[in-house]
PDB file of C-alpha atoms in Angstrom:
ATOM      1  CA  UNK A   1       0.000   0.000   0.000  1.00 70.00           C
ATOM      2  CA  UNK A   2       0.956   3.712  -0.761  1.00 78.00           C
ATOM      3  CA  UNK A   3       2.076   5.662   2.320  1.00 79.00           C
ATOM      4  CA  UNK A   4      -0.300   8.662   2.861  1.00 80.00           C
ATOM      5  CA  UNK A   5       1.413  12.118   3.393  1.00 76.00           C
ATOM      6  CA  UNK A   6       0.163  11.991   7.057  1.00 74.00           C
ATOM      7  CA  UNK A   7       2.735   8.903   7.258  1.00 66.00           C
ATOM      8  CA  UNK A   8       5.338  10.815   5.854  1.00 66.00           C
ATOM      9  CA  UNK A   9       4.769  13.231   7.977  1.00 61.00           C
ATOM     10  CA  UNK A  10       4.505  11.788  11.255  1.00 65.00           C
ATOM     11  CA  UNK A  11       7.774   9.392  10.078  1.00 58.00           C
ATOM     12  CA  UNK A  12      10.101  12.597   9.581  1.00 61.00           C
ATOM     13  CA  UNK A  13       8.567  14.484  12.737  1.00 57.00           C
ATOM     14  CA  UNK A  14       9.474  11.211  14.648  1.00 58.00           C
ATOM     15  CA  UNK A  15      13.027  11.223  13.399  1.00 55.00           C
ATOM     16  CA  UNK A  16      15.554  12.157  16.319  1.00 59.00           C
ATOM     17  CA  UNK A  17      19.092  12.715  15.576  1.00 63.00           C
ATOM     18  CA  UNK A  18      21.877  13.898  18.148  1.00 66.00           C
ATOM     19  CA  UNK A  19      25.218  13.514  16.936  1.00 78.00           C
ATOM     20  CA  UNK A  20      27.285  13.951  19.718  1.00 90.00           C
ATOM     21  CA  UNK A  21      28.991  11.136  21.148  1.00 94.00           C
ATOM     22  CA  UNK A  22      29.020  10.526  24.698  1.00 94.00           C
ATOM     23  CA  UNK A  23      31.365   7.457  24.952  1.00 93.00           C
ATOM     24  CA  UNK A  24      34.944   8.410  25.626  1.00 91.00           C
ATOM     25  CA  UNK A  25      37.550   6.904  24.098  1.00 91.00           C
ATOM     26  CA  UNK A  26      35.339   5.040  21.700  1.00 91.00           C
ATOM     27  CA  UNK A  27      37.591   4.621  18.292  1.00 92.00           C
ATOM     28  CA  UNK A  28      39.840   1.684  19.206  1.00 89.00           C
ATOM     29  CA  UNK A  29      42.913   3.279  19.504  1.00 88.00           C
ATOM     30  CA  UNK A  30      42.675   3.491  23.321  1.00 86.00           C
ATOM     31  CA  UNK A  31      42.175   1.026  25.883  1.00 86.00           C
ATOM     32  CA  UNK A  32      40.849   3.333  28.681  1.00 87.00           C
ATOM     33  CA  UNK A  33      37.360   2.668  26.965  1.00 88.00           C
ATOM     34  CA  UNK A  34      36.824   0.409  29.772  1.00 88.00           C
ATOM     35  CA  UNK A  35      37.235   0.909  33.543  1.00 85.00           C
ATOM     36  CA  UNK A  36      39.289  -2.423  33.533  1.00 81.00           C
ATOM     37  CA  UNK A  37      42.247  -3.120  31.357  1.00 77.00           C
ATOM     38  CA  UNK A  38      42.879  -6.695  32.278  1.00 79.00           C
ATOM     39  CA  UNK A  39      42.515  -9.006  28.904  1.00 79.00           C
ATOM     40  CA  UNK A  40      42.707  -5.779  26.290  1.00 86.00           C
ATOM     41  CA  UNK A  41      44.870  -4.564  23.943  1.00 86.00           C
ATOM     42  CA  UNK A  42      45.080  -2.773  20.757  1.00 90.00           C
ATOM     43  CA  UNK A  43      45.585  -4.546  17.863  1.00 89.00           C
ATOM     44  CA  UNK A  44      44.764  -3.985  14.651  1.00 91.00           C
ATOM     45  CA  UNK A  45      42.707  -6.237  12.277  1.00 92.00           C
ATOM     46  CA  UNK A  46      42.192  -5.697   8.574  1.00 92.00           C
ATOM     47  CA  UNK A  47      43.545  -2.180   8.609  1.00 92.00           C
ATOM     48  CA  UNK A  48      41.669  -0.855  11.099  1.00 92.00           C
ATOM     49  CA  UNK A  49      42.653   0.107  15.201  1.00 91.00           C
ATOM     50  CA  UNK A  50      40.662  -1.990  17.599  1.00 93.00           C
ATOM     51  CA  UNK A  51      40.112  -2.995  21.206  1.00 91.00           C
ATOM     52  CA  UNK A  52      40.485  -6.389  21.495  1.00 90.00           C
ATOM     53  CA  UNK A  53      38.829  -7.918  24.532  1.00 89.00           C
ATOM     54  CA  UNK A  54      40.482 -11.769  24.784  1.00 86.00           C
ATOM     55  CA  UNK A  55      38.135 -14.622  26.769  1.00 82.00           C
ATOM     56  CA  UNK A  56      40.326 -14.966  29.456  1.00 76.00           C
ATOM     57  CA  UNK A  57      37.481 -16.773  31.530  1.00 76.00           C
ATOM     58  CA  UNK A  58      34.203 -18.329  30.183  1.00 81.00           C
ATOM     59  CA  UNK A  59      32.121 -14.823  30.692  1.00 84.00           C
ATOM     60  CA  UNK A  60      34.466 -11.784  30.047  1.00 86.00           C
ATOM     61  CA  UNK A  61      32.796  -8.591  30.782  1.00 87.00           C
ATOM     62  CA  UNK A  62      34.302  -4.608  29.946  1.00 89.00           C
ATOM     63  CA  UNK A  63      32.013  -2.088  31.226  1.00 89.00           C
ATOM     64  CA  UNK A  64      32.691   1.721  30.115  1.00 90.00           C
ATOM     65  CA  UNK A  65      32.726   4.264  32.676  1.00 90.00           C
ATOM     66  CA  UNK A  66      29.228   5.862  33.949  1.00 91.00           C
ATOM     67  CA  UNK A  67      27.645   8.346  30.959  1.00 92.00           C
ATOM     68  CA  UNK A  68      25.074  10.830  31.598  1.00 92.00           C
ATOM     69  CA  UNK A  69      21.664  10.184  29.679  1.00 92.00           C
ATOM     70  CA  UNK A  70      18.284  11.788  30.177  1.00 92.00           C
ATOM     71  CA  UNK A  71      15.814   9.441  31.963  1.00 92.00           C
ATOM     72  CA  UNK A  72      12.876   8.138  29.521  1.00 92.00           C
ATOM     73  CA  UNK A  73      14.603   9.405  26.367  1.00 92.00           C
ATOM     74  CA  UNK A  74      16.026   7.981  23.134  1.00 93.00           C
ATOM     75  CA  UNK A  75      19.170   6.725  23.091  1.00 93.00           C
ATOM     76  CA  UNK A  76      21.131   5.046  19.642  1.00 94.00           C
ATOM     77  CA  UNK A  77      24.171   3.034  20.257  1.00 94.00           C
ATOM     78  CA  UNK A  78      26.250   2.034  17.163  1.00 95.00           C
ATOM     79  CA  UNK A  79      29.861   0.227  16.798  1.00 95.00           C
ATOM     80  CA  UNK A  80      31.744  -2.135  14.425  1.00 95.00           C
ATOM     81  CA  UNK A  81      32.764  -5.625  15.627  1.00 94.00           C
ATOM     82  CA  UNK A  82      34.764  -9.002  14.943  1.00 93.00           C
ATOM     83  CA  UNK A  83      34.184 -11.680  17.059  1.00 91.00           C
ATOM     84  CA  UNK A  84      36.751 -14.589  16.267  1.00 90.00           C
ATOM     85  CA  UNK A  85      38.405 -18.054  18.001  1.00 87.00           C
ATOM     86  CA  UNK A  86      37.803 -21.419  17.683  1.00 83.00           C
ATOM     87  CA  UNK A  87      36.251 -21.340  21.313  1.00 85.00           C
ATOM     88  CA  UNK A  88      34.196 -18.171  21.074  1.00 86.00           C
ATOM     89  CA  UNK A  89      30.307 -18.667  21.726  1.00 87.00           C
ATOM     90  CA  UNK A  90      28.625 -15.395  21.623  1.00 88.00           C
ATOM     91  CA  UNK A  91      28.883 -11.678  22.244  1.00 88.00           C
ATOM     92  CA  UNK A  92      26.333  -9.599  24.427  1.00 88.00           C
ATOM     93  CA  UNK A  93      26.208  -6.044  25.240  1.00 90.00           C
ATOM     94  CA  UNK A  94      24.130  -4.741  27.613  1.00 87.00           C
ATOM     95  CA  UNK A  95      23.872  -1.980  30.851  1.00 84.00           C
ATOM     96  CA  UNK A  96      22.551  -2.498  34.265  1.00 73.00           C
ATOM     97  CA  UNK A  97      20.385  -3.452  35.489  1.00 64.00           C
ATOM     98  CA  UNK A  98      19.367  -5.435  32.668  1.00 57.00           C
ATOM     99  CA  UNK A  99      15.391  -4.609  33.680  1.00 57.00           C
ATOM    100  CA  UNK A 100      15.748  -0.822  33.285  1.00 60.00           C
ATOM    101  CA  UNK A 101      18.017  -0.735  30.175  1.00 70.00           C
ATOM    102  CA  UNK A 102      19.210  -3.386  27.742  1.00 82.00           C
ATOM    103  CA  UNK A 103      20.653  -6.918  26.473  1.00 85.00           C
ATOM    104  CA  UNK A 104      21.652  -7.456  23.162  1.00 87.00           C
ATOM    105  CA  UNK A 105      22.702 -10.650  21.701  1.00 88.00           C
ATOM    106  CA  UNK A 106      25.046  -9.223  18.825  1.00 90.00           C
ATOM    107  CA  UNK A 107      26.522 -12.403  17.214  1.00 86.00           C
ATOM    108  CA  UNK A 108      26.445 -16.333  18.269  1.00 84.00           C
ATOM    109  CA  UNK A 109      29.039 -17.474  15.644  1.00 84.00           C
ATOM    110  CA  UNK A 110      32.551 -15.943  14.240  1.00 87.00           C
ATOM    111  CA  UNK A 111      33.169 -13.474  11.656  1.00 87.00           C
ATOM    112  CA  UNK A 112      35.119 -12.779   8.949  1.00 86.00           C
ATOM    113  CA  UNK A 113      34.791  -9.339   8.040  1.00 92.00           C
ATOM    114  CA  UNK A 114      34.182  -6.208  10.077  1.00 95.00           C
ATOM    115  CA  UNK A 115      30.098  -6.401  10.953  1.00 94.00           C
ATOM    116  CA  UNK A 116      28.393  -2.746  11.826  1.00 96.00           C
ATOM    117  CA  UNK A 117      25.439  -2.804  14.836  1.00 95.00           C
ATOM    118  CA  UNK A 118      23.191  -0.414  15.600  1.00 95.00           C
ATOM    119  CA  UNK A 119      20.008  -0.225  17.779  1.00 92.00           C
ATOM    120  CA  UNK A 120      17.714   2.412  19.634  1.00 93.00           C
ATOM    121  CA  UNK A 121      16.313   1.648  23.481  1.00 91.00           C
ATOM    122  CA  UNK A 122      14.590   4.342  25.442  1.00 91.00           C
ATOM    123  CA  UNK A 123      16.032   5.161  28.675  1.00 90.00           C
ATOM    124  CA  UNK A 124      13.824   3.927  32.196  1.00 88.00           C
ATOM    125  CA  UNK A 125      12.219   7.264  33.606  1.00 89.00           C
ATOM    126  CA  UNK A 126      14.242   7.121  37.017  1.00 88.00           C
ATOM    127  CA  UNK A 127      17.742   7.072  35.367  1.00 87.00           C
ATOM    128  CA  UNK A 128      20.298   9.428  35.593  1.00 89.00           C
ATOM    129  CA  UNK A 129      23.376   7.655  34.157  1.00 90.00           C
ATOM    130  CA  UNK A 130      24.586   4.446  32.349  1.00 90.00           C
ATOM    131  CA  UNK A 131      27.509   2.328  31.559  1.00 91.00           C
ATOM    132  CA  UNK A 132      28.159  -0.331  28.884  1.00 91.00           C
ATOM    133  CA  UNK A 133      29.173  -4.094  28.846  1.00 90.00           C
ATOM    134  CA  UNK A 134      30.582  -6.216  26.393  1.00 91.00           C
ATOM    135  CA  UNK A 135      30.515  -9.731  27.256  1.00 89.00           C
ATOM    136  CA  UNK A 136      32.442 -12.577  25.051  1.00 90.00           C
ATOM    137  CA  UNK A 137      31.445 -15.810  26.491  1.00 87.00           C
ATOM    138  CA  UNK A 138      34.016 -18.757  25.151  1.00 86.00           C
ATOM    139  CA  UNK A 139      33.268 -22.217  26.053  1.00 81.00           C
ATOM    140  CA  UNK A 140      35.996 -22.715  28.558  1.00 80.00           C
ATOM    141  CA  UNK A 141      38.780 -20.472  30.523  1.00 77.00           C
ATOM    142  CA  UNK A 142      41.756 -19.277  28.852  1.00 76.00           C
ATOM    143  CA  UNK A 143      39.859 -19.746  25.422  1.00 79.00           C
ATOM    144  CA  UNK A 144      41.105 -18.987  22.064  1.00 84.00           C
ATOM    145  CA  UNK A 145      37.948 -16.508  21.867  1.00 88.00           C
ATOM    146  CA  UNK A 146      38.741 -13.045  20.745  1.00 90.00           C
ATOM    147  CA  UNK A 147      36.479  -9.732  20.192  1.00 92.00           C
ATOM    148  CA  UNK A 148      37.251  -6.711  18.519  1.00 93.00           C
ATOM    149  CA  UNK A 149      35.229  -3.623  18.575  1.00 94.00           C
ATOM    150  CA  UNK A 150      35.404   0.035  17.022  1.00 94.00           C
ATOM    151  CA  UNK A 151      34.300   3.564  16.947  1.00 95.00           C
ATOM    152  CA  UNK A 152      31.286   2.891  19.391  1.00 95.00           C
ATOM    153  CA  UNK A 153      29.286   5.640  19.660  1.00 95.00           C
ATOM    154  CA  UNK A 154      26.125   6.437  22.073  1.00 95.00           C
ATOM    155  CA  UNK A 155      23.816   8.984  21.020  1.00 95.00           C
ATOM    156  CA  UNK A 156      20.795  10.934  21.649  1.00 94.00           C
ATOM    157  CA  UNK A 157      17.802  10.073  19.174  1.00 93.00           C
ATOM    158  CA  UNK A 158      16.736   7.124  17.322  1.00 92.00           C
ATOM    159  CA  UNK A 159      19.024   7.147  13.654  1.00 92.00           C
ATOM    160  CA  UNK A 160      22.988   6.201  13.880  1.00 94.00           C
ATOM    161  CA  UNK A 161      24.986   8.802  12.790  1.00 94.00           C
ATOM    162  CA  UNK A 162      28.519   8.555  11.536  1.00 93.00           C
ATOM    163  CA  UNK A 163      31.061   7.897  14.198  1.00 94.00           C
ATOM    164  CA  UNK A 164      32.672  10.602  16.100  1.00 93.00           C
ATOM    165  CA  UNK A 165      35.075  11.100  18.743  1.00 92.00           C
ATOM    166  CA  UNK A 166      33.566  12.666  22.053  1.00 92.00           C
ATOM    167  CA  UNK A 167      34.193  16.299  22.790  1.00 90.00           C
ATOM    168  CA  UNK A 168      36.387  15.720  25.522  1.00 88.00           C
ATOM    169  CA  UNK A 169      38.969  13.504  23.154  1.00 87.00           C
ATOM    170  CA  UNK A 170      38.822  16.093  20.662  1.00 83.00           C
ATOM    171  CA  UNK A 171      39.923  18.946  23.373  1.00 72.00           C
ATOM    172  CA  UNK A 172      42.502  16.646  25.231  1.00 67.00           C
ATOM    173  CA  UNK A 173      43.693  16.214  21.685  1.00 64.00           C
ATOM    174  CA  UNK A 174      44.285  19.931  21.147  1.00 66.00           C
ATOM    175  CA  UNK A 175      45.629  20.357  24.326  1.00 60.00           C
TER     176      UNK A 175
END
């Protein structure tokens, strides 16, 4: 069926887009992305700088530091990924608690290529602030389970935008 010009409408006026990033650190050149360094590095992987986040133990979790959101608001979180190892199960990411914001299953199987994920989840009325967690789950400790992730950005509205550093890196930068 044809859309009517009252879809259109309400479709564009529904469109949210914010631009600015509010993850720190977020284009794989830096480990401080994460409040916990153990099993990361930088390595880089078919020409591009990543973090890579190795499954040291069966569930291997890297949570960013707290961001500031708006409480029952729009949020779009994008990023580019390679999840690889002969032992690698699945990837996850998700904030907590899981009941108030998300959990994503991004991948159950290994990839070849760099993948691009992007989804929208509305913020729960009483929150203030928000981290994210990437889990790799392997199938046993010391795995060879490996994933790699890339200009993540977190941003007001509901469309992806192009990646971007945050403010903040782009003044330390200057400085």
């Amino acid at each position: 069926s044809k859309a009517t010009q009252s879809d259109i409408d309400t479709a564009v006026n529904n469109l949210q887009i914010g631009g600015r990033n509010l993850v720190l650190n977020s284009k794989g050149d830096s480990r401080d992305i994460f409040t916990d360094l153990f099993a990361t590095s930088i390595k880089e992987l078919d020409g591009f700088e990543s973090i890579r986040i190795r499954g040291r133990t069966e569930t291997m979790d890297k949570r960013t530091p707290y961001m500031s959101v708006l409480p029952d608001t729009e949020y779009t979180l994008s990023f580019w990924y390679q999840m690889k190892g002969t032992e690698a199960e699945y990837t996850r990411v998700y904030s907590y608690p899981v009941t108030n914001y998300f959990d994503r299953l991004i991948t159950d199987s290994n990839t070849s290529k760099w993948e691009y994920y992007s989804f929208t989840f509305k913020t729960h009325h009483s929150v203030s602030s928000l981290p994210l967690m990437f889990r790799l789950r392997s199938s046993k400790p010391n795995a060879d389970a490996y994933l790699y992730v890339r200009n993540i950005k977190l941003e007001k509205g509901n469309k992806a935008t192009d990646w971007t550093p945050a403010p903040e890196d782009v003044e330390a930068n200057i400085e």
